[in-house]
Short mmCIF file of C-alpha atoms in Angstrom, two decimals:
data_model
loop_
_atom_site.label_atom_id
_atom_site.label_comp_id
_atom_site.label_asym_id
_atom_site.label_seq_id
_atom_site.Cartn_x
_atom_site.Cartn_y
_atom_site.Cartn_z
CA MET A 1 -16.19 5.50 90.84
CA PHE A 2 -18.95 4.89 93.30
CA ARG A 3 -19.48 3.94 96.84
CA LEU A 4 -22.20 1.77 98.47
CA SER A 5 -23.07 2.85 101.84
CA THR A 6 -24.36 -0.46 103.70
CA ARG A 7 -25.61 1.30 106.63
CA ALA A 8 -27.36 4.05 104.70
CA THR A 9 -28.79 1.56 102.35
CA PHE A 10 -30.06 -1.27 104.50
CA ARG A 11 -30.99 0.19 107.94
CA PRO A 12 -34.38 1.61 106.75
CA LEU A 13 -35.17 -1.52 104.84
CA ALA A 14 -34.17 -3.69 107.74
CA ALA A 15 -36.42 -1.67 110.16
CA ALA A 16 -39.40 -2.17 107.76
CA LEU A 17 -38.89 -5.97 107.45
CA LEU A 18 -38.52 -6.39 111.04
CA THR A 19 -42.07 -4.74 111.54
CA LEU A 20 -43.41 -7.30 109.38
CA LEU A 21 -42.14 -10.30 111.31
CA PRO A 22 -44.56 -12.15 113.17
CA ALA A 23 -44.14 -11.86 116.96
CA ALA A 24 -43.70 -15.70 117.26
CA LEU A 25 -40.85 -15.45 114.42
CA ALA A 26 -39.07 -12.63 116.25
CA ALA A 27 -39.17 -14.70 119.57
CA GLN A 28 -37.88 -17.78 117.70
CA VAL A 29 -35.03 -15.91 116.03
CA THR A 30 -33.80 -13.93 119.11
CA THR A 31 -34.47 -16.41 122.03
CA PRO A 32 -34.69 -20.10 121.10
CA ALA A 33 -36.75 -21.84 123.77
CA VAL A 34 -34.71 -24.48 125.89
CA THR A 35 -36.85 -25.84 128.66
CA ALA A 36 -34.05 -28.09 130.23
CA PRO A 37 -30.56 -27.27 129.15
CA ARG A 38 -28.38 -30.17 128.92
CA THR A 39 -24.64 -29.92 128.17
CA LEU A 40 -23.02 -32.40 125.81
CA GLN A 41 -20.18 -34.26 127.16
CA ARG A 42 -19.18 -36.24 124.10
CA VAL A 43 -19.82 -36.24 120.19
CA GLU A 44 -19.38 -39.62 118.59
CA LEU A 45 -18.82 -40.05 114.73
CA VAL A 46 -19.53 -43.33 113.18
CA ARG A 47 -18.52 -43.59 109.54
CA ARG A 48 -19.83 -46.54 107.66
CA ASP A 49 -18.94 -47.78 104.14
CA ILE A 50 -21.02 -48.29 101.33
CA PHE A 51 -21.84 -51.84 102.53
CA ASP A 52 -21.47 -52.24 106.27
CA ASP A 53 -21.31 -55.29 108.47
CA SER A 54 -25.23 -55.55 108.53
CA ASP A 55 -25.31 -56.46 104.80
CA ASP A 56 -24.98 -59.89 103.40
CA ALA A 57 -21.24 -60.86 102.61
CA ALA A 58 -20.50 -60.97 98.79
CA TRP A 59 -17.34 -60.50 96.87
CA TRP A 60 -18.61 -57.64 94.88
CA ARG A 61 -19.63 -55.82 97.96
CA ASP A 62 -16.31 -56.23 99.55
CA LEU A 63 -14.67 -55.09 96.21
CA ALA A 64 -16.72 -51.97 96.20
CA ASN A 65 -15.70 -51.05 99.65
CA ARG A 66 -12.11 -51.67 98.71
CA LEU A 67 -12.25 -49.38 95.69
CA HIS A 68 -13.95 -46.67 97.60
CA VAL A 69 -12.08 -44.17 99.84
CA ARG A 70 -14.37 -43.56 102.98
CA THR A 71 -15.18 -40.15 103.64
CA GLN A 72 -12.50 -38.63 105.93
CA GLN A 73 -13.56 -37.74 109.63
CA ARG A 74 -12.24 -34.22 109.22
CA VAL A 75 -15.10 -33.62 106.65
CA LEU A 76 -17.68 -34.56 109.21
CA GLU A 77 -15.98 -32.58 112.01
CA ARG A 78 -15.90 -29.48 110.10
CA GLU A 79 -19.71 -29.74 109.65
CA LEU A 80 -20.67 -30.15 113.45
CA LEU A 81 -22.76 -27.43 114.69
CA LEU A 82 -22.55 -28.99 118.23
CA ARG A 83 -19.51 -29.72 120.11
CA PRO A 84 -18.66 -30.90 123.64
CA GLY A 85 -19.45 -28.23 126.17
CA ASP A 86 -22.44 -26.97 124.11
CA VAL A 87 -26.00 -27.09 125.23
CA LEU A 88 -28.05 -29.67 123.34
CA ASP A 89 -30.18 -28.06 120.77
CA SER A 90 -32.35 -30.44 118.42
CA ALA A 91 -32.57 -27.81 115.67
CA ARG A 92 -28.76 -27.66 115.42
CA ALA A 93 -28.46 -31.31 115.68
CA ALA A 94 -31.14 -31.52 112.65
CA GLU A 95 -29.19 -28.96 110.82
CA THR A 96 -25.75 -30.73 111.22
CA ALA A 97 -27.57 -33.80 109.31
CA ARG A 98 -28.80 -31.64 106.49
CA ASN A 99 -25.31 -30.12 106.10
CA LEU A 100 -23.88 -33.52 105.78
CA ARG A 101 -26.40 -34.67 103.41
CA ARG A 102 -25.93 -31.53 101.20
CA LEU A 103 -22.25 -32.56 100.70
CA GLN A 104 -23.85 -35.25 98.24
CA VAL A 105 -21.52 -37.93 99.33
CA PHE A 106 -23.54 -39.88 101.70
CA ARG A 107 -26.55 -42.30 101.18
CA ASP A 108 -27.74 -41.93 104.68
CA VAL A 109 -27.31 -39.75 107.87
CA SER A 110 -28.59 -40.01 111.16
CA VAL A 111 -28.15 -37.91 114.31
CA ASP A 112 -29.43 -39.19 117.75
CA THR A 113 -28.66 -38.42 121.42
CA SER A 114 -28.19 -40.74 124.53
CA SER A 115 -31.15 -41.00 127.05
CA ASP A 116 -29.69 -38.30 129.28
CA GLY A 117 -28.81 -35.98 126.41
CA ARG A 118 -25.06 -36.06 127.12
CA VAL A 119 -23.77 -37.83 123.94
CA LEU A 120 -24.44 -36.86 120.37
CA ARG A 121 -24.11 -39.67 117.93
CA ILE A 122 -23.78 -39.07 114.28
CA ILE A 123 -23.79 -42.00 111.79
CA THR A 124 -23.01 -41.46 108.19
CA SER A 125 -23.14 -44.17 105.36
CA ASP A 126 -21.23 -43.51 102.41
CA GLY A 127 -22.64 -43.61 98.96
CA TRP A 128 -20.66 -44.69 95.77
CA THR A 129 -19.58 -41.56 94.39
CA THR A 130 -17.28 -42.64 91.60
CA ARG A 131 -19.49 -42.85 88.65
CA PRO A 132 -18.07 -43.71 85.22
CA TYR A 133 -21.07 -43.27 83.04
CA ALA A 134 -22.44 -43.52 79.61
CA ASN A 135 -25.66 -41.57 79.61
CA LEU A 136 -28.27 -41.71 76.94
CA ARG A 137 -31.61 -39.32 76.92
CA SER A 138 -33.84 -39.89 74.19
CA THR A 139 -37.42 -38.80 72.87
CA GLY A 140 -37.14 -41.36 70.05
CA GLY A 141 -36.20 -38.90 67.43
CA GLN A 142 -33.48 -36.81 69.40
CA ARG A 143 -30.80 -38.11 71.64
CA LEU A 144 -28.55 -36.40 74.21
CA PHE A 145 -25.59 -38.71 74.58
CA SER A 146 -22.65 -38.19 77.16
CA VAL A 147 -19.73 -40.30 78.27
CA GLY A 148 -17.30 -39.36 81.25
CA LEU A 149 -16.28 -39.84 84.79
CA LEU A 150 -17.80 -38.04 87.87
CA GLU A 151 -16.46 -38.20 91.45
CA THR A 152 -17.95 -36.26 94.16
CA ASN A 153 -15.82 -37.50 97.03
CA PHE A 154 -12.30 -37.58 95.68
CA LEU A 155 -9.90 -38.93 98.18
CA GLY A 156 -12.79 -38.96 100.76
CA LEU A 157 -12.75 -35.00 100.92
CA ALA A 158 -16.20 -34.33 99.51
CA THR A 159 -14.21 -32.73 96.53
CA THR A 160 -15.91 -32.88 92.91
CA LEU A 161 -14.15 -33.85 89.83
CA ASP A 162 -16.03 -34.02 86.48
CA VAL A 163 -14.69 -35.00 83.07
CA ARG A 164 -17.21 -35.53 80.46
CA TYR A 165 -18.10 -35.49 76.73
CA GLN A 166 -21.55 -34.56 75.69
CA GLN A 167 -23.30 -34.37 72.48
CA ASP A 168 -26.79 -32.91 71.72
CA PRO A 169 -28.67 -31.71 68.72
CA ASP A 170 -27.24 -28.09 69.16
CA ARG A 171 -23.52 -28.84 69.78
CA SER A 172 -20.84 -31.09 71.31
CA LEU A 173 -19.19 -30.29 74.66
CA LEU A 174 -15.95 -31.48 76.51
CA ARG A 175 -16.28 -30.47 80.12
CA PHE A 176 -13.66 -30.19 83.06
CA ALA A 177 -15.01 -29.13 86.42
CA PHE A 178 -13.58 -29.00 89.99
CA GLY A 179 -15.22 -28.09 93.35
CA ALA A 180 -14.05 -28.17 96.82
CA PRO A 181 -16.05 -26.94 99.90
CA ARG A 182 -14.08 -25.33 102.64
CA LEU A 183 -10.67 -25.62 100.76
CA ILE A 184 -9.21 -22.66 102.32
CA SER A 185 -8.78 -22.36 105.98
CA ASN A 186 -11.80 -24.71 106.40
CA ARG A 187 -14.18 -21.90 105.42
CA VAL A 188 -13.59 -20.69 101.97
CA SER A 189 -15.06 -22.95 99.11
CA THR A 190 -13.93 -22.90 95.47
CA ASN A 191 -15.16 -24.29 92.07
CA ALA A 192 -14.15 -23.81 88.59
CA PHE A 193 -15.33 -25.25 85.18
CA TYR A 194 -13.96 -25.28 81.41
CA ASN A 195 -16.18 -26.40 78.60
CA ARG A 196 -14.73 -26.87 75.11
CA LEU A 197 -17.60 -26.51 72.79
CA SER A 198 -17.85 -27.43 69.08
CA ASP A 199 -18.60 -23.67 68.44
CA GLY A 200 -16.55 -21.89 71.17
CA HIS A 201 -15.83 -22.19 74.84
CA SER A 202 -17.15 -21.28 78.26
CA VAL A 203 -15.09 -20.96 81.40
CA GLY A 204 -15.83 -19.87 85.03
CA ALA A 205 -14.85 -20.06 88.62
CA ALA A 206 -15.89 -18.70 92.10
CA VAL A 207 -14.66 -18.40 95.45
CA GLU A 208 -16.91 -17.93 98.36
CA MET A 209 -17.49 -18.19 102.02
CA PRO A 210 -21.17 -19.26 102.29
CA TYR A 211 -23.47 -19.31 105.32
CA PHE A 212 -22.48 -22.71 106.64
CA SER A 213 -25.44 -22.75 108.91
CA LEU A 214 -28.64 -20.76 109.57
CA SER A 215 -26.63 -19.08 112.63
CA SER A 216 -23.73 -17.94 110.38
CA ARG A 217 -23.38 -14.24 110.61
CA ASN A 218 -21.44 -13.38 107.39
CA ALA A 219 -21.04 -14.75 103.66
CA ALA A 220 -19.19 -13.23 100.68
CA ARG A 221 -18.58 -14.39 97.05
CA ILE A 222 -16.60 -13.37 94.05
CA GLY A 223 -16.81 -15.18 90.54
CA PHE A 224 -16.85 -14.68 87.01
CA VAL A 225 -18.32 -16.48 83.84
CA ASP A 226 -16.95 -16.06 80.16
CA PHE A 227 -18.80 -17.57 77.09
CA ASP A 228 -17.60 -17.38 73.38
CA GLY A 229 -19.76 -19.18 71.09
CA ARG A 230 -23.10 -19.32 69.09
CA VAL A 231 -26.46 -18.64 70.48
CA LEU A 232 -29.36 -20.32 68.56
CA ARG A 233 -32.86 -19.03 68.65
CA PHE A 234 -35.97 -21.21 68.01
CA ARG A 235 -39.49 -20.24 67.21
CA ASN A 236 -42.80 -21.99 66.92
CA GLY A 237 -41.35 -25.62 67.29
CA ASN A 238 -39.14 -25.60 64.15
CA PRO A 239 -36.30 -27.68 64.87
CA ARG A 240 -33.99 -25.37 62.64
CA PRO A 241 -33.07 -22.11 64.28
CA ALA A 242 -34.68 -18.99 63.26
CA ASP A 243 -31.30 -17.09 63.71
CA SER A 244 -27.97 -17.66 65.05
CA LEU A 245 -25.86 -15.12 66.64
CA SER A 246 -22.16 -15.13 67.91
CA ARG A 247 -22.16 -14.11 71.51
CA ARG A 248 -19.12 -12.87 73.58
CA PHE A 249 -20.39 -12.78 77.15
CA THR A 250 -18.41 -11.93 80.32
CA PHE A 251 -20.07 -11.62 83.82
CA ALA A 252 -18.19 -10.84 87.15
CA SER A 253 -19.80 -10.25 90.40
CA ALA A 254 -18.91 -9.67 94.12
CA ALA A 255 -21.39 -9.95 96.88
CA ILE A 256 -21.31 -9.60 100.77
CA SER A 257 -23.98 -10.44 103.21
CA HIS A 258 -24.51 -10.14 106.96
CA ALA A 259 -26.97 -11.50 109.21
CA LEU A 260 -28.86 -9.00 111.69
CA ARG A 261 -30.67 -12.04 113.33
CA ALA A 262 -29.60 -15.66 113.28
CA SER A 263 -30.43 -18.85 114.77
CA PRO A 264 -31.18 -22.40 113.84
CA ARG A 265 -34.83 -21.30 113.54
CA GLY A 266 -34.60 -18.38 111.18
CA TYR A 267 -32.60 -15.35 110.22
CA LEU A 268 -32.85 -11.85 108.87
CA ARG A 269 -30.06 -11.10 106.52
CA MET A 270 -28.79 -7.89 104.52
CA ALA A 271 -26.73 -8.22 101.29
CA GLY A 272 -25.23 -6.10 98.60
CA GLU A 273 -23.88 -7.03 95.28
CA VAL A 274 -21.96 -5.40 92.34
CA ASN A 275 -21.68 -6.73 88.85
CA VAL A 276 -19.94 -6.11 85.68
CA ARG A 277 -21.40 -7.32 82.37
CA ARG A 278 -20.17 -7.49 78.90
CA ASP A 279 -22.50 -8.91 76.40
CA ASP A 280 -21.78 -8.60 72.53
CA PHE A 281 -23.96 -10.12 69.99
CA VAL A 282 -23.22 -10.41 66.31
CA PRO A 283 -25.67 -11.74 63.75
CA ARG A 284 -24.35 -14.77 61.72
CA ARG A 285 -26.96 -14.09 59.11
CA ASP A 286 -28.14 -10.97 57.52
CA ILE A 287 -30.72 -10.42 60.34
CA PRO A 288 -30.73 -6.92 62.20
CA VAL A 289 -30.37 -7.36 65.92
CA ASP A 290 -31.18 -4.24 68.10
CA ILE A 291 -28.73 -5.04 70.88
CA PRO A 292 -25.93 -2.65 71.48
CA ARG A 293 -22.41 -3.69 72.22
CA THR A 294 -21.52 -2.43 75.64
CA THR A 295 -20.01 -3.04 79.05
CA THR A 296 -22.32 -2.37 81.90
CA ALA A 297 -22.11 -2.44 85.69
CA ALA A 298 -25.16 -2.73 88.33
CA ILE A 299 -25.61 -2.74 91.95
CA SER A 300 -28.25 -4.26 94.17
CA GLY A 301 -29.23 -4.57 97.61
CA TYR A 302 -31.83 -6.80 99.40
CA MET A 303 -32.84 -8.25 102.68
CA ASP A 304 -33.78 -11.95 103.28
CA VAL A 305 -36.01 -13.12 106.16
CA SER A 306 -36.74 -16.78 106.97
CA ARG A 307 -38.50 -19.03 109.46
CA ALA A 308 -36.72 -22.23 108.85
CA ASP A 309 -38.64 -25.54 108.37
CA TYR A 310 -37.32 -28.78 106.96
CA LEU A 311 -38.75 -32.02 106.38
CA VAL A 312 -36.93 -35.31 105.86
CA ALA A 313 -38.93 -37.27 103.08
CA ARG A 314 -38.30 -40.65 101.47
CA ASN A 315 -39.39 -41.98 98.14
CA PHE A 316 -39.80 -38.37 96.50
CA ARG A 317 -36.95 -37.97 93.87
CA MET A 318 -35.17 -41.08 94.95
CA MET A 319 -36.64 -44.30 96.50
CA GLY A 320 -35.61 -45.48 99.85
CA GLN A 321 -33.27 -42.79 100.70
CA PRO A 322 -33.78 -39.70 102.88
CA GLU A 323 -34.09 -36.38 101.22
CA ASP A 324 -34.27 -32.86 102.80
CA VAL A 325 -37.21 -30.71 101.63
CA ASP A 326 -37.10 -27.05 102.38
CA LEU A 327 -40.54 -25.92 103.60
CA SER A 328 -39.06 -22.68 105.10
CA THR A 329 -41.18 -19.43 104.77
CA THR A 330 -38.69 -17.05 103.10
CA LEU A 331 -38.92 -13.64 101.69
CA ARG A 332 -36.38 -11.52 99.70
CA VAL A 333 -36.98 -7.85 99.13
CA GLY A 334 -34.56 -5.44 97.42
CA VAL A 335 -33.75 -3.14 94.64
CA SER A 336 -31.29 -3.16 91.82
CA LEU A 337 -29.71 -0.11 90.04
CA ALA A 338 -28.50 0.15 86.48
CA PRO A 339 -27.14 3.66 86.27
CA ALA A 340 -26.44 5.37 83.02
CA ALA A 341 -22.97 6.52 84.33
CA LEU A 342 -22.08 2.70 84.26
CA GLY A 343 -22.78 1.95 80.76
CA TYR A 344 -26.49 1.59 80.37
CA THR A 345 -28.55 3.63 77.82
CA ARG A 346 -30.54 5.20 80.58
CA THR A 347 -30.68 4.68 84.34
CA GLY A 348 -32.98 1.89 85.26
CA VAL A 349 -34.25 0.71 88.65
CA GLY A 350 -36.04 -2.40 89.51
CA PRO A 351 -37.43 -4.64 92.18
CA ILE A 352 -35.85 -7.79 93.57
CA ILE A 353 -38.66 -9.97 95.19
CA SER A 354 -38.66 -13.60 95.88
CA ALA A 355 -40.81 -15.69 98.27
CA GLN A 356 -41.37 -19.26 99.29
CA THR A 357 -43.45 -21.09 101.72
CA GLY A 358 -44.13 -24.63 102.51
CA PHE A 359 -47.04 -26.65 104.11
CA ARG A 360 -47.14 -29.99 105.90
CA PHE A 361 -50.00 -32.74 105.64
CA PRO A 362 -50.40 -35.82 107.42
CA ILE A 363 -49.61 -37.65 104.24
CA GLY A 364 -47.58 -35.04 102.37
CA PHE A 365 -46.32 -31.76 101.82
CA ALA A 366 -46.52 -28.80 99.31
CA VAL A 367 -44.18 -25.96 98.19
CA VAL A 368 -45.03 -22.64 96.59
CA ALA A 369 -42.36 -20.15 95.32
CA GLY A 370 -42.09 -17.15 93.11
CA ARG A 371 -39.89 -14.42 92.14
CA VAL A 372 -40.02 -11.07 90.38
CA THR A 373 -37.01 -9.06 89.00
CA GLY A 374 -36.76 -6.16 86.43
CA LEU A 375 -35.63 -2.79 85.50
CA ALA A 376 -37.74 0.22 84.59
CA SER A 377 -36.77 3.69 83.37
CA ALA A 378 -38.53 6.76 82.25
CA GLY A 379 -41.77 5.18 83.48
CA ALA A 380 -41.55 2.13 81.32
CA ILE A 381 -40.46 -1.52 82.05
CA ASP A 382 -37.24 -2.32 80.01
CA SER A 383 -36.91 -5.87 81.22
CA GLY A 384 -37.95 -8.32 83.79
CA THR A 385 -38.77 -11.86 84.76
CA ALA A 386 -41.58 -13.21 86.77
CA THR A 387 -42.27 -16.93 87.64
CA ILE A 388 -44.48 -18.83 90.08
CA GLY A 389 -44.47 -22.64 90.77
CA SER A 390 -46.13 -25.04 93.08
CA THR A 391 -45.48 -28.67 93.92
CA LEU A 392 -47.79 -31.05 95.93
CA VAL A 393 -46.62 -34.26 97.11
CA LEU A 394 -48.80 -36.85 98.74
CA GLN A 395 -47.68 -40.33 100.11
CA PRO A 396 -50.52 -42.27 101.30
CA THR A 397 -48.24 -45.17 102.07
CA SER A 398 -44.38 -45.55 102.21
CA ARG A 399 -44.36 -47.22 98.79
CA GLN A 400 -46.77 -44.68 97.00
CA VAL A 401 -46.19 -41.15 95.97
CA LEU A 402 -48.27 -38.77 93.87
CA VAL A 403 -46.58 -35.66 92.58
CA ALA A 404 -48.43 -32.64 91.05
CA HIS A 405 -46.63 -29.73 89.96
CA SER A 406 -47.50 -26.40 87.98
CA SER A 407 -45.62 -23.43 86.82
CA LEU A 408 -45.92 -20.17 85.11
CA GLY A 409 -43.40 -17.85 83.68
CA TYR A 410 -43.05 -14.37 82.13
CA ASP A 411 -40.11 -12.63 80.37
CA ARG A 412 -39.93 -9.16 78.98
CA ASN A 413 -37.12 -8.46 76.42
CA PRO A 414 -35.00 -11.40 77.45
CA PHE A 415 -31.40 -11.63 76.12
CA PRO A 416 -31.04 -13.85 72.95
CA GLY A 417 -30.73 -17.55 74.12
CA GLU A 418 -32.34 -16.82 77.53
CA GLU A 419 -35.74 -17.27 76.54
CA PHE A 420 -37.97 -20.04 78.02
CA ASP A 421 -37.14 -23.38 76.42
CA LEU A 422 -39.32 -26.46 76.87
CA GLY A 423 -38.99 -29.93 75.48
CA PHE A 424 -36.85 -33.19 75.71
CA THR A 425 -35.27 -32.93 79.31
CA ARG A 426 -37.59 -30.08 80.75
CA GLY A 427 -41.41 -29.74 80.34
CA PRO A 428 -43.32 -32.05 78.21
CA ARG A 429 -41.07 -35.07 77.84
CA ALA A 430 -42.30 -36.46 74.76
CA PHE A 431 -41.48 -33.41 72.68
CA ALA A 432 -38.10 -32.55 71.07
CA ILE A 433 -35.55 -30.04 72.23
CA HIS A 434 -36.63 -26.52 71.51
CA ALA A 435 -40.20 -27.73 70.86
CA PHE A 436 -41.64 -24.75 72.83
CA THR A 437 -39.61 -21.56 73.18
CA GLY A 438 -40.70 -18.03 74.02
CA ASP A 439 -41.03 -15.23 76.69
CA ARG A 440 -44.21 -16.92 78.11
CA GLN A 441 -44.49 -20.41 79.50
CA ARG A 442 -46.68 -22.73 81.39
CA PHE A 443 -46.28 -26.27 82.51
CA SER A 444 -48.30 -28.80 84.65
CA MET A 445 -47.65 -32.56 85.32
CA LEU A 446 -49.36 -35.28 87.54
CA GLU A 447 -47.24 -38.48 88.21
CA TYR A 448 -48.10 -41.44 90.34
CA ARG A 449 -45.32 -43.86 91.37
CA TRP A 450 -45.42 -47.32 93.21
CA THR A 451 -42.14 -48.66 94.59
CA ALA A 452 -42.70 -52.35 93.39
CA LEU A 453 -39.45 -53.43 94.48
CA PRO A 454 -37.97 -51.69 97.46
CA GLN A 455 -34.54 -53.31 97.06
CA ILE A 456 -32.99 -55.69 94.84
CA ALA A 457 -29.65 -57.31 96.45
CA GLY A 458 -29.85 -54.25 98.65
CA SER A 459 -28.46 -52.05 95.85
CA VAL A 460 -31.49 -50.92 93.42
CA ALA A 461 -34.99 -49.97 93.93
CA VAL A 462 -37.49 -50.26 91.15
CA GLY A 463 -40.79 -48.42 90.77
CA ILE A 464 -43.85 -48.18 88.38
CA ALA A 465 -45.11 -44.89 87.25
CA ALA A 466 -48.05 -43.42 85.50
CA PHE A 467 -48.22 -39.54 84.31
CA ALA A 468 -49.80 -36.98 82.27
CA GLU A 469 -48.47 -33.52 81.68
CA THR A 470 -49.16 -30.31 79.58
CA GLY A 471 -47.04 -27.33 78.89
CA GLY A 472 -45.36 -24.95 76.28
CA ALA A 473 -43.90 -21.73 75.59
CA TRP A 474 -44.44 -18.89 73.07
CA PHE A 475 -43.52 -15.39 72.25
CA SER A 476 -45.83 -12.46 73.21
CA GLY A 477 -47.96 -11.43 70.31
CA SER A 478 -48.13 -15.13 69.12
CA ARG A 479 -50.77 -17.64 69.96
CA ALA A 480 -50.19 -19.97 72.88
CA ARG A 481 -48.29 -23.18 71.88
CA ASP A 482 -48.25 -26.08 74.17
CA GLY A 483 -48.28 -30.00 73.91
CA LYS A 484 -49.70 -32.82 75.92
CA ASP A 485 -48.62 -36.28 76.62
CA ALA A 486 -49.24 -39.19 78.96
CA GLY A 487 -47.78 -42.70 79.65
CA ILE A 488 -46.29 -45.39 82.00
CA GLY A 489 -42.81 -46.02 82.84
CA LEU A 490 -40.19 -47.45 85.15
CA ARG A 491 -38.19 -45.85 87.82
CA ILE A 492 -34.82 -47.17 88.84
CA ALA A 493 -32.95 -45.68 91.66
CA PRO A 494 -29.58 -46.87 93.06
CA LEU A 495 -29.62 -47.41 96.93
CA ARG A 496 -25.94 -47.10 97.48
CA ALA A 497 -25.47 -43.85 95.62
CA PRO A 498 -25.75 -40.28 97.38
CA ALA A 499 -29.46 -39.35 97.61
CA ASN A 500 -29.30 -36.43 95.12
CA LEU A 501 -29.28 -38.13 91.75
CA GLY A 502 -32.94 -38.62 90.93
CA SER A 503 -34.51 -41.65 89.62
CA THR A 504 -33.79 -42.92 86.23
CA ARG A 505 -36.90 -42.85 83.87
CA ILE A 506 -37.67 -45.25 81.12
CA ASP A 507 -41.08 -44.12 79.70
CA LEU A 508 -43.39 -45.23 77.23
CA VAL A 509 -45.43 -42.10 76.28
CA HIS A 510 -48.25 -41.15 74.08
CA ARG A 511 -47.61 -37.86 72.44
CA PHE A 512 -50.66 -35.84 71.40
CA ALA A 513 -50.75 -34.03 68.06
CA THR A 514 -49.58 -30.43 67.86
CA ASP A 515 -49.40 -28.16 65.01
CA ARG A 516 -45.92 -29.55 64.10
CA ASP A 517 -45.84 -33.07 65.77
CA ARG A 518 -47.79 -35.88 64.95
CA ALA A 519 -49.53 -38.20 67.64
CA GLY A 520 -47.87 -41.42 68.42
CA TRP A 521 -46.03 -43.64 70.93
CA ILE A 522 -42.34 -42.79 72.00
CA VAL A 523 -39.89 -44.25 74.26
CA VAL A 524 -38.28 -41.46 76.33
CA LEU A 525 -35.17 -41.81 78.66
CA GLY A 526 -34.16 -39.28 81.17
CA VAL A 527 -33.50 -38.71 84.99
CA GLY A 528 -35.45 -37.03 87.78
CA PHE A 529 -38.72 -35.15 87.38
CA PRO A 530 -39.18 -32.90 84.01
CA PHE A 531 -39.87 -29.93 86.27
CA ASP A 532 -36.36 -29.91 87.63
CA GLY A 533 -34.47 -27.05 86.27
CA LEU A 534 -37.45 -25.11 85.08
CA ARG A 535 -37.04 -21.52 86.04
#
């Protein structure tokens, strides 16, 4: 039995962080500047369908509108951060647009005001959210195949239903998932999933009251995940696993957070979390594994401080649609405690540190982010992870984009199956799944894209890309392993879908030889950038 004293734990840390805040940020957070207060008299909501009246008439466009359920007005109303009687605040208006885009049901959202500042007008254009699909990703020698139905706006309520069958070189999967924002009392969100695996199952659920805006004061979350199946471990690019473990993993957590300072321009938040973890491993082969069977519990506390800065970009991950890019300067500092009294072999204490900042240029932007977590006991580091990554985006014209990305990662004593794993869908795209695994990783890529056809029949954009990349992963004590490739390809983006999918890639890639792979040309199919999802 233990008690976490929020006041005793966070007040000294809060005071320390507040001394680090620049005076300008403190002024922004506590007293937003409003030079000429104007009171809103009316908020107008304009809901447009997938194809609106400005589009050319065609039977298939009319059919798409008839088959689609337009997003309900109450979904828009619950995301409003400005209402009649409020003082007009451009930051809150911009955040309202971001909240609506974050629902992933609209292809476009615009917010403007009348010339006298008395009327706020919000226009949303629905995207096609019902996606029966047959998806194939391939590196030529390996394929990831999936079929199913994904609906992200069920009955116009921004509710997600996902049913799919997926097969990759490791296992097959039958997935059922559900998610609904603000399902309970218009404040509490829920999500749940069940995966039937060819070698077991996984199931999870969460109930949370998130921060719905930068000005929100409180948030809370409880959730769990349970996994029962195989864990395959790969080394040195061998397509056959080095060992195979049976894993029974259950993780439950509860977290609560409160904002000491909050406004559309930034915040200072404190949070506490308790988690319980059961993690049992059993070798499937006669290979010793030095991992005890145990149930453990840990507690953590941290502070978040942020100066908000968001950019609305186009032609970055998608083509032609608006995308929100987070350029905020954010810092998280905290500590985690793993007491021996709660199941650990010995008491461990470790840092929680993460930071991000962004920069704007006349023709683009850049983001740099990193994090460090770990546990130490008896003067030695037991486990930990450190990663850092940067992305530079240059757009000299509206139809051209140059994206450069680089990342590094370090793991100490990762759990089996949680090592860095590059190849196929993440990292160098011309290499097979599990081509590079280990507790060290690096990856860099450069891609130039020209949007050759901004719209075809008002529904699809097509671009041409050229790229080069290098990256890999390896275990400490072993020589560094990486691979290089370069090529050209097509980018295809649906203009009538929500602006969160990422463009489909069809690439002709030249793979350079490694210690296990021969050089050659390969056709690779995928979605988004290969650095998406890298940790």
